[in-house]
Short mmCIF file of C-alpha atoms in Angstrom, two decimals:
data_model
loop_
_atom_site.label_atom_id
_atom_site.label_comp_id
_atom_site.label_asym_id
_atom_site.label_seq_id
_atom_site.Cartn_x
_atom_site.Cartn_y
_atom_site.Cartn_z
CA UNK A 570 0.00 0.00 0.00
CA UNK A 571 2.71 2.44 1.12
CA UNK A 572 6.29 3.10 -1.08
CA UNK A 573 8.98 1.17 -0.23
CA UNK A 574 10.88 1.38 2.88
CA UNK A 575 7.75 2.76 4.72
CA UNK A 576 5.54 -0.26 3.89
CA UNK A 577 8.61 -2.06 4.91
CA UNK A 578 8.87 -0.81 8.53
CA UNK A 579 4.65 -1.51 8.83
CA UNK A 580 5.62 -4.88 7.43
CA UNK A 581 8.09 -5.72 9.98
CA UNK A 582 6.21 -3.91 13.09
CA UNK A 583 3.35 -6.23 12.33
CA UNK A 584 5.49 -8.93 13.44
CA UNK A 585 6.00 -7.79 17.01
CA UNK A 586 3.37 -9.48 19.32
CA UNK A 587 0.43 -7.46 19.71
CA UNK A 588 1.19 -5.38 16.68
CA UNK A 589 -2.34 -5.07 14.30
CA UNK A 590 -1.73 -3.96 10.64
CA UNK A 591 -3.39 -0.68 11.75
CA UNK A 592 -1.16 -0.63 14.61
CA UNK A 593 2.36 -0.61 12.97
CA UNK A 594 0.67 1.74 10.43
CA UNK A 595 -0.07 4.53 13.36
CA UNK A 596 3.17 3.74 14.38
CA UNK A 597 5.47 3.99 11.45
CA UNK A 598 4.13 7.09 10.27
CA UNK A 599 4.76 8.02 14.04
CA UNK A 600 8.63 7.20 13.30
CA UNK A 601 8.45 8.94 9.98
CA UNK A 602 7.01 12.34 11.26
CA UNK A 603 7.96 12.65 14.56
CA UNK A 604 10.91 14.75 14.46
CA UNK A 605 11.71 14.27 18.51
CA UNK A 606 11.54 10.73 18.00
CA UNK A 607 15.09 9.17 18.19
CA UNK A 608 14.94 6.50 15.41
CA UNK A 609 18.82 5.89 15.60
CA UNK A 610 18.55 5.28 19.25
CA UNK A 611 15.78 2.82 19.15
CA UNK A 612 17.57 1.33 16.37
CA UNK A 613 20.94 0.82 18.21
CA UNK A 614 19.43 -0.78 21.56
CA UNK A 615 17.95 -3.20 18.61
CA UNK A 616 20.96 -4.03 17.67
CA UNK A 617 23.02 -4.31 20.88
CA UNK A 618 19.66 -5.90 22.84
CA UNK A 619 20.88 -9.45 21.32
CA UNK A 620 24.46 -9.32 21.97
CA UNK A 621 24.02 -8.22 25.20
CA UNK A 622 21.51 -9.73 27.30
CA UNK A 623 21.67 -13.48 28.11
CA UNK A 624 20.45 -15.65 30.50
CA UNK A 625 21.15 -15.65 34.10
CA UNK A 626 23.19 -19.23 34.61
CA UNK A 627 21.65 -20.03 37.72
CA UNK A 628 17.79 -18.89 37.56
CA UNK A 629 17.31 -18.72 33.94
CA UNK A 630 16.34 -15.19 33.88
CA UNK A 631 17.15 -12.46 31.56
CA UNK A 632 20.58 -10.56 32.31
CA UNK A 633 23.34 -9.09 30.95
CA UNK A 634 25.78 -10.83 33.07
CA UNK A 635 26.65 -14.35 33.68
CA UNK A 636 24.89 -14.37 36.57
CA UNK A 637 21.56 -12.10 37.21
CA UNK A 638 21.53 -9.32 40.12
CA UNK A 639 19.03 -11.03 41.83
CA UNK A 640 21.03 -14.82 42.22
CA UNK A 641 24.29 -12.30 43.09
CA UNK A 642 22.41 -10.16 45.17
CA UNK A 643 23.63 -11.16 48.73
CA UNK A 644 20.69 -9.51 50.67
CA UNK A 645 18.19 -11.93 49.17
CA UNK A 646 17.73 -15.34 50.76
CA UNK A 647 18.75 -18.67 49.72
CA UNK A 648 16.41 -20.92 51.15
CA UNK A 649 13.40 -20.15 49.17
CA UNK A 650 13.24 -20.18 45.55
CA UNK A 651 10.07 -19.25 43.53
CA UNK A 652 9.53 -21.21 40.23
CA UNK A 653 7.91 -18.89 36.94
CA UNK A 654 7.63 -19.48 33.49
CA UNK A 655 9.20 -16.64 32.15
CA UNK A 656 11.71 -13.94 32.47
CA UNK A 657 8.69 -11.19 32.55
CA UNK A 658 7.13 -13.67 35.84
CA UNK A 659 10.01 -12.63 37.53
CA UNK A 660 10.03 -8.74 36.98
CA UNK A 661 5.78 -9.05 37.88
CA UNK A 662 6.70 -10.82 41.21
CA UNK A 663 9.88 -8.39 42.23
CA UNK A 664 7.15 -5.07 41.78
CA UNK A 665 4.86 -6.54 44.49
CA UNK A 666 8.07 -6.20 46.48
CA UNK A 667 6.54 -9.56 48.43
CA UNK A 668 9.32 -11.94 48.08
CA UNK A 669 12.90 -11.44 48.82
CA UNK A 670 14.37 -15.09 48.05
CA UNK A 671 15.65 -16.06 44.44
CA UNK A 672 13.82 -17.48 41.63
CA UNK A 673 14.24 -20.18 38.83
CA UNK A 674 12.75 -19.53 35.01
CA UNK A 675 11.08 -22.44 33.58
CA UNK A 676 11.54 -21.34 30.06
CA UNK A 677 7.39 -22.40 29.47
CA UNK A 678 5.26 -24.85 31.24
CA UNK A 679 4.15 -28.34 30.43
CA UNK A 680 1.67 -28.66 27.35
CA UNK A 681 1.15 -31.46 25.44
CA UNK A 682 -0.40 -29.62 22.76
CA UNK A 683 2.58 -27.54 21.67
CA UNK A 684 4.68 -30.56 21.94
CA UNK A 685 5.99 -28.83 25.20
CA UNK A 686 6.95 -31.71 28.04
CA UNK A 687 9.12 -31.62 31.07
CA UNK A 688 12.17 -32.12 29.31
CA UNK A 689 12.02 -29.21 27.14
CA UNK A 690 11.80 -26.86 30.19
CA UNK A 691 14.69 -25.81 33.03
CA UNK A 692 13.40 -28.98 35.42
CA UNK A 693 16.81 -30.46 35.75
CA UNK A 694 18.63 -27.14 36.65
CA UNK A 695 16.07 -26.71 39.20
CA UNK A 696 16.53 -30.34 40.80
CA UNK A 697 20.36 -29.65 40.85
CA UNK A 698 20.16 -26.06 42.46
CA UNK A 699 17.71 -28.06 45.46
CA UNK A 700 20.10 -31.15 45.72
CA UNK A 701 22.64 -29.21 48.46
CA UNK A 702 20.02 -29.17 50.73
CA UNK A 703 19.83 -25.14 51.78
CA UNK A 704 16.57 -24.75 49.88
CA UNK A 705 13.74 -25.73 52.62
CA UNK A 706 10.82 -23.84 50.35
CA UNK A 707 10.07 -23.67 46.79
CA UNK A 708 7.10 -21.74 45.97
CA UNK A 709 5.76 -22.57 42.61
CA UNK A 710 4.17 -19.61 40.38
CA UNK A 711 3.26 -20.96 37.08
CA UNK A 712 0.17 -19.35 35.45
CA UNK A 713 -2.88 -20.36 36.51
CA UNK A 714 -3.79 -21.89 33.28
CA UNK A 715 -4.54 -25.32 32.15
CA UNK A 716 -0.47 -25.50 31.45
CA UNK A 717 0.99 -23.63 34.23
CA UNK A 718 -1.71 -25.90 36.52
CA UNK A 719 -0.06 -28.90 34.92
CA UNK A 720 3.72 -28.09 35.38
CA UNK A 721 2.61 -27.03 38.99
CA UNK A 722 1.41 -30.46 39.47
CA UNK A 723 4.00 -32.36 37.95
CA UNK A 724 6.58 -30.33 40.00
CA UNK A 725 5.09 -31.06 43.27
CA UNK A 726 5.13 -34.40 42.40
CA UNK A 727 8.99 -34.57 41.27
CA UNK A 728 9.36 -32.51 44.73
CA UNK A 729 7.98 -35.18 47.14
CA UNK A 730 11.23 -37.07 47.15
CA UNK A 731 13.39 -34.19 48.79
CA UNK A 732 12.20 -32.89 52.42
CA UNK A 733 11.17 -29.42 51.16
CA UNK A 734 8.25 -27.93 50.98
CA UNK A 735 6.39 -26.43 48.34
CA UNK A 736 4.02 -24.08 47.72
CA UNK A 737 2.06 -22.42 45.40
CA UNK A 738 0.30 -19.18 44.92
CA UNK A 739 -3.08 -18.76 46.56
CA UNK A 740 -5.91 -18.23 44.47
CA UNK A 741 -6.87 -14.49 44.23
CA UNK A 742 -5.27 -14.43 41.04
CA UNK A 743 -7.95 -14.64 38.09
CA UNK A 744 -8.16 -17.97 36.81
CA UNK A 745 -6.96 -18.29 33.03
CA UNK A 746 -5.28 -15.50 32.71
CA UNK A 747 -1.61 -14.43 32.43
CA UNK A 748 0.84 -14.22 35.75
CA UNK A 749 2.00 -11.04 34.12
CA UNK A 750 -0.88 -9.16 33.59
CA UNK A 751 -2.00 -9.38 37.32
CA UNK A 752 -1.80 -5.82 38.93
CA UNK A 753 0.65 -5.84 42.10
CA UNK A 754 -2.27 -6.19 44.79
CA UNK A 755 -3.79 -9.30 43.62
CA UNK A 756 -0.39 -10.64 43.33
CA UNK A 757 1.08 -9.93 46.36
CA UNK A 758 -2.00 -10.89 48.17
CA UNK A 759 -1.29 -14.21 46.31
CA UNK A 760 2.06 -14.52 47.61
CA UNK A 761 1.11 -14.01 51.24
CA UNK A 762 -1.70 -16.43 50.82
CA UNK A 763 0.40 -19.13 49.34
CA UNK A 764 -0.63 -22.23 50.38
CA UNK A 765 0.86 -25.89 50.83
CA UNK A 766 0.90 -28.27 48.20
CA UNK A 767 -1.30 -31.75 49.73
CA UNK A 768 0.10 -34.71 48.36
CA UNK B 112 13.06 -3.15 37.08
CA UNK B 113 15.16 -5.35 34.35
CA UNK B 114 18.67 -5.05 34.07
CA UNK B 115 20.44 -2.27 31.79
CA UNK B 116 19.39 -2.72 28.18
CA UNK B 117 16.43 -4.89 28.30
CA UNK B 118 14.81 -2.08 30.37
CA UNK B 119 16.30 0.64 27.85
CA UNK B 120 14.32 -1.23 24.70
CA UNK B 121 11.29 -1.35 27.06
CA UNK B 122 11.58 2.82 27.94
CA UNK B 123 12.31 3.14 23.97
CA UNK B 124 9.43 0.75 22.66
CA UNK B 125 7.08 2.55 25.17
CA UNK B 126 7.73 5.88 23.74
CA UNK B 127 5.66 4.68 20.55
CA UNK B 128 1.61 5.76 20.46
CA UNK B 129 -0.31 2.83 21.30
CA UNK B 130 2.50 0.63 23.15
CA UNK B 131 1.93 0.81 27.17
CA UNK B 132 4.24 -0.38 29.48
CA UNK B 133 3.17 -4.49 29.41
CA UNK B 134 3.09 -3.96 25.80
CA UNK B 135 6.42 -2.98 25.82
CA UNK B 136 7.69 -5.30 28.48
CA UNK B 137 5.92 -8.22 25.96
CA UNK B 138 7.50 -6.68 22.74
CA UNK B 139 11.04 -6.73 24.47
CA UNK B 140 11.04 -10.08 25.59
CA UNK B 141 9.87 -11.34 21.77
CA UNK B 142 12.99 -9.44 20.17
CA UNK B 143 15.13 -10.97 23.10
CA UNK B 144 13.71 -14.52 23.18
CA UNK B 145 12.74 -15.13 19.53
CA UNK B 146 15.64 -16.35 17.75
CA UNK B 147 13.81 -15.82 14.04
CA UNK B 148 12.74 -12.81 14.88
CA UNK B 149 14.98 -10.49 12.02
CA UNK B 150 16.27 -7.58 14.89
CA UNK B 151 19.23 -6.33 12.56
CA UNK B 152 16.58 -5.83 10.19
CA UNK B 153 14.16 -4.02 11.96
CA UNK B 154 17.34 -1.69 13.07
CA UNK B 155 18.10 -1.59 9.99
CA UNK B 156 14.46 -0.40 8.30
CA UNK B 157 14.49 2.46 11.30
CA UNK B 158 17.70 3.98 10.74
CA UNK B 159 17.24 4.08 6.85
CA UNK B 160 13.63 5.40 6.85
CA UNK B 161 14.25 8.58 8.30
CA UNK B 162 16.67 9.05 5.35
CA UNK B 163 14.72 7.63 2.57
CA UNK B 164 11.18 8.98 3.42
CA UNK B 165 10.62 12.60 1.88
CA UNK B 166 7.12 14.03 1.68
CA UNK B 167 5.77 14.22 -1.84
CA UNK B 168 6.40 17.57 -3.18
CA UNK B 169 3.04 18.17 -5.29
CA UNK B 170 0.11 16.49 -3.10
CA UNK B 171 2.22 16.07 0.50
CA UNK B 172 1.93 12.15 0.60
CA UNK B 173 5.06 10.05 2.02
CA UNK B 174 7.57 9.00 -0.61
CA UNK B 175 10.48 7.84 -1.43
CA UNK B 176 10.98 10.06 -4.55
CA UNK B 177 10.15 14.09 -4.53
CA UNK B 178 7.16 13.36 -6.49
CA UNK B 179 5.01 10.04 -5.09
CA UNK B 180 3.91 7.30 -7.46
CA UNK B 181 0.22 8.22 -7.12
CA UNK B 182 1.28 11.85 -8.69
CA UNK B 183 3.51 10.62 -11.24
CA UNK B 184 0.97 7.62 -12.32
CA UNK B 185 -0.34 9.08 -15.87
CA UNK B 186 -3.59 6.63 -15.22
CA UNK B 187 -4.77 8.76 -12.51
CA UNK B 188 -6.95 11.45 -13.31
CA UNK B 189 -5.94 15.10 -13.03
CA UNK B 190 -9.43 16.69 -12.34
CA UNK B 191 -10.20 15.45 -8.72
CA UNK B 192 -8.31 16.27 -5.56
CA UNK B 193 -8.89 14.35 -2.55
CA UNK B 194 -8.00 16.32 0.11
CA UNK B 195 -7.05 14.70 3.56
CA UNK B 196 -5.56 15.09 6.41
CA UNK B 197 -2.72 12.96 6.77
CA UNK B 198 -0.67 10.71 4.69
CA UNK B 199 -2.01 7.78 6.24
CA UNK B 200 -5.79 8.80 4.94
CA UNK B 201 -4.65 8.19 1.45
CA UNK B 202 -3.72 4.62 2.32
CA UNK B 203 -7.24 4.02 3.57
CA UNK B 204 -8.60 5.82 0.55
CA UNK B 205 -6.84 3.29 -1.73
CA UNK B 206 -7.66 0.38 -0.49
CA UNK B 207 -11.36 1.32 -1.05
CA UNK B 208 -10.40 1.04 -4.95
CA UNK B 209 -13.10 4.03 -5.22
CA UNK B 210 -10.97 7.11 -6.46
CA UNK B 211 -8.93 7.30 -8.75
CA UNK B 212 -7.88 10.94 -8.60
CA UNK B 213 -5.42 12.78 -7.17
CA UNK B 214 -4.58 13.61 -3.27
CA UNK B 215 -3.72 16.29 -1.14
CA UNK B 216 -2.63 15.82 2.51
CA UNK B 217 -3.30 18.80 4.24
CA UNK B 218 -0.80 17.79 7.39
CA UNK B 219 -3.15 18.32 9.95
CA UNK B 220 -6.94 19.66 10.77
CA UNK B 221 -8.07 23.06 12.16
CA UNK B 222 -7.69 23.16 16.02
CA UNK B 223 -7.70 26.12 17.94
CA UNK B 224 -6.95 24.01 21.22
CA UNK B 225 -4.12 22.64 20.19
CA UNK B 226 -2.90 25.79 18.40
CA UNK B 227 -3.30 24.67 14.41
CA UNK B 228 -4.31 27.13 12.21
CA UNK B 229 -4.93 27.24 8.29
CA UNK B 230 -2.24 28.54 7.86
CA UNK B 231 -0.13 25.64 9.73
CA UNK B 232 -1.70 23.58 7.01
CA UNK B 233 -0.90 23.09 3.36
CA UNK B 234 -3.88 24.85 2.15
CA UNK B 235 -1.71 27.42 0.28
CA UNK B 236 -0.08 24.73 -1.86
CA UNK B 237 -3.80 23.26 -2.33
CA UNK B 238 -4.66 26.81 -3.76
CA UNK B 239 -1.83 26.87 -6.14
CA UNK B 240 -2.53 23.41 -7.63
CA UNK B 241 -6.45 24.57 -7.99
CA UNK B 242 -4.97 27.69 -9.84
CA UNK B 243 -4.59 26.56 -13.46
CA UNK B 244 -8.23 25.42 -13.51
CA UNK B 245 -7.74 21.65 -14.20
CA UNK B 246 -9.06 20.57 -11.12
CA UNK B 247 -12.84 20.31 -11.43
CA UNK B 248 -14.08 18.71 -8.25
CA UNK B 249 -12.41 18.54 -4.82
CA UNK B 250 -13.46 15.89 -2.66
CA UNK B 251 -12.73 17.19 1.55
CA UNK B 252 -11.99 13.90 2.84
CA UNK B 253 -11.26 15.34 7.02
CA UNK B 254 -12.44 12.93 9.30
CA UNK B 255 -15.19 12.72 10.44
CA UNK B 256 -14.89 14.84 14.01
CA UNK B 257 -14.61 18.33 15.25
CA UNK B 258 -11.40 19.69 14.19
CA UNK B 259 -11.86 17.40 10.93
CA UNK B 260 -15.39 19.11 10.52
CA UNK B 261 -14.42 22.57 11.21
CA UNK B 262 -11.57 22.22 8.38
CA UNK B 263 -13.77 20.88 5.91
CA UNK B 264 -16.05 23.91 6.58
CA UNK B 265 -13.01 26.53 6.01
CA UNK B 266 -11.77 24.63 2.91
CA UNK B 267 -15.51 24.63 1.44
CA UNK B 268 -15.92 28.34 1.99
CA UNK B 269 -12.59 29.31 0.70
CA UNK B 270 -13.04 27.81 -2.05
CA UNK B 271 -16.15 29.35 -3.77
CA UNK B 272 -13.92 31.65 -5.19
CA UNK B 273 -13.07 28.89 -7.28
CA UNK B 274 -15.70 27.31 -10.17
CA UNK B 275 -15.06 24.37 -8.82
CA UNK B 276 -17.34 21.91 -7.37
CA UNK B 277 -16.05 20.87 -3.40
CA UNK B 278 -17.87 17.64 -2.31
CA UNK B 279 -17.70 16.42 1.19
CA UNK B 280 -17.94 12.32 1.98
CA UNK B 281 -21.21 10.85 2.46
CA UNK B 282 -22.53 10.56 6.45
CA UNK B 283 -22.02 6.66 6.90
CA UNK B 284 -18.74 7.21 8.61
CA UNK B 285 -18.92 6.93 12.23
CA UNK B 286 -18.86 10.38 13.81
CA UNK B 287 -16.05 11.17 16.20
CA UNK B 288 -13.71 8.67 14.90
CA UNK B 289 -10.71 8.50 12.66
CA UNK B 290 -11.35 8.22 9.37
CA UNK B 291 -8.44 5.75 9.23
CA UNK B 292 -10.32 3.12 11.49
CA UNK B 293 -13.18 2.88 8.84
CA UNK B 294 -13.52 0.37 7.20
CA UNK B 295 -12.90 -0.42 3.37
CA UNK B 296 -16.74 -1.03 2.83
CA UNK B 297 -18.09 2.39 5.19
CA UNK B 298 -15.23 4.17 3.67
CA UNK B 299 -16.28 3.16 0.46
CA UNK B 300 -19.95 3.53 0.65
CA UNK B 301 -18.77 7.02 2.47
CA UNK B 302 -16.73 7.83 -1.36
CA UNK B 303 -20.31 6.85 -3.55
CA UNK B 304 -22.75 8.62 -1.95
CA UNK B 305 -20.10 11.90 -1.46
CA UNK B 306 -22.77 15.33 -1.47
CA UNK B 307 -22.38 18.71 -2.94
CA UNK B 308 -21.19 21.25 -0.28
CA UNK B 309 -24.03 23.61 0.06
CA UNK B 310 -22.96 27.48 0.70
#
């Protein structure tokens, strides 16, 4: 529809998640005409976003160093260690400013459907992080959705064979939704009304 | 609340109209985490655009060359001037396949509030291209809402110094909106049943 270079820019907003055709249109010509806008900049931290950030060793989550600031952090306790799907679970959680122990990223949960199983997520890492013994609780924080239910339940169960205990989020958060999109209340009323797994 | 430039592509991502903060936060962590996803290329389209895109010189439409490719198609006819607001209007014009005349993007609506004036518009350069007395209808294509109204109404009586006939679109758009949200088949109907300004 547009000339060149402009259509290409819609074309390649409309990738990003979230982005409508009409979207990336409003936005591109947003680029184009908005002087104040720094195009260069935004087009730099592109560039640099993938060099630079990689994945925290221990928990999985997003960092720019080998290890995150949260594992290195030394005011943040070791014996607890909160299990989410994703990077963004993690950055959700830390706002409610509920939970001061360190966290382990899943990389997804459990679905059958997307050919997702156990084995395809950060399961193993997690069992070796527990097997020195100074963990005593892991609170699980998967989505409550059909697939973060399931790799809650499969992780208790994988959990009964060390003497820890585990935990998951208390309801309050609004079943089928997204971890990420709860607002800071509901989740940190779901942190202090975690309850124990029965098994 | 993430670490260095994760954060920094969230701050820059949220600077564009229609991306809030989770929006952002989601957008990020799809350049970060998606290894297909193209980012060079994206970079790439943002820091050549600003170069590349020109405004056309005749009707004010984005393009790549000083005169656009609807302005230097010999198909189009020469007696009808659409007149819009912005460059992204003519997009949603074409893909009505309704007019095949010529455009002029104004830059812009009459506002008092926010300070716009006719004279911060291109209605000057309109005037010039009405001049030689080829133009026999012009079509005020503003959208739909106060500011777009109020425009329409300024361009209409300005030009009755002119023999020329100024048409307005037909009622059938939704009032209030953005004439860019219509869609194809409103905008179209909108085109057909376009009435004679009365004056």
């Amino acid at each position: 529809m547009y000339e060149g270079i402009v259509q290409e820019l819609i074309d390649e907003l409309g990738r990003l998640p979230g982005i409508g055709p009409k979207s990336a249109q409003r936005i591109a010509f947003h680029i184009v005409q908005t002087e104040s806008f720094d195009v260069s900049r935004l087009a730099e931290i592109l560039t640099d976003v993938r060099d630079k950030v990689r994945f925290c060793s221990i928990c999985g989550n997003v960092s720019e160093a080998d290890v995150c600031g949260i594992c290195s952090d030394p005011r943040r306790s070791r014996n607890v260690i909160c299990v989410v799907e994703e990077a963004k679970d993690v950055a959700a959680i830390e706002r409610t400013r509920e939970f001061r122990g360190l966290y382990h990223v899943l990389g997804g949960a459990i679905s059958p459907i997307d050919g997702v199983g156990p084995d395809d997520l950060r399961i193993r890492e997690l069992m070796q992080r527990l097997a020195d013994g100074e963990v005593v609780e892991v609170i699980i924080a998967t989505d409550p959705n059909l697939e973060g239910e399931a790799t809650a339940t499969y992780l208790s169960r994988l959990l009964t064979t060390l003497e820890i205990r585990v935990t998951r989020l208390a309801s309050g958060l609004p079943v089928g939704g997204d971890l990420e999109y709860a607002d800071e209340v509901t989740l940190g009323r779901a942190f202090e009304g975690r309850r124990l797994v029965e098994r």
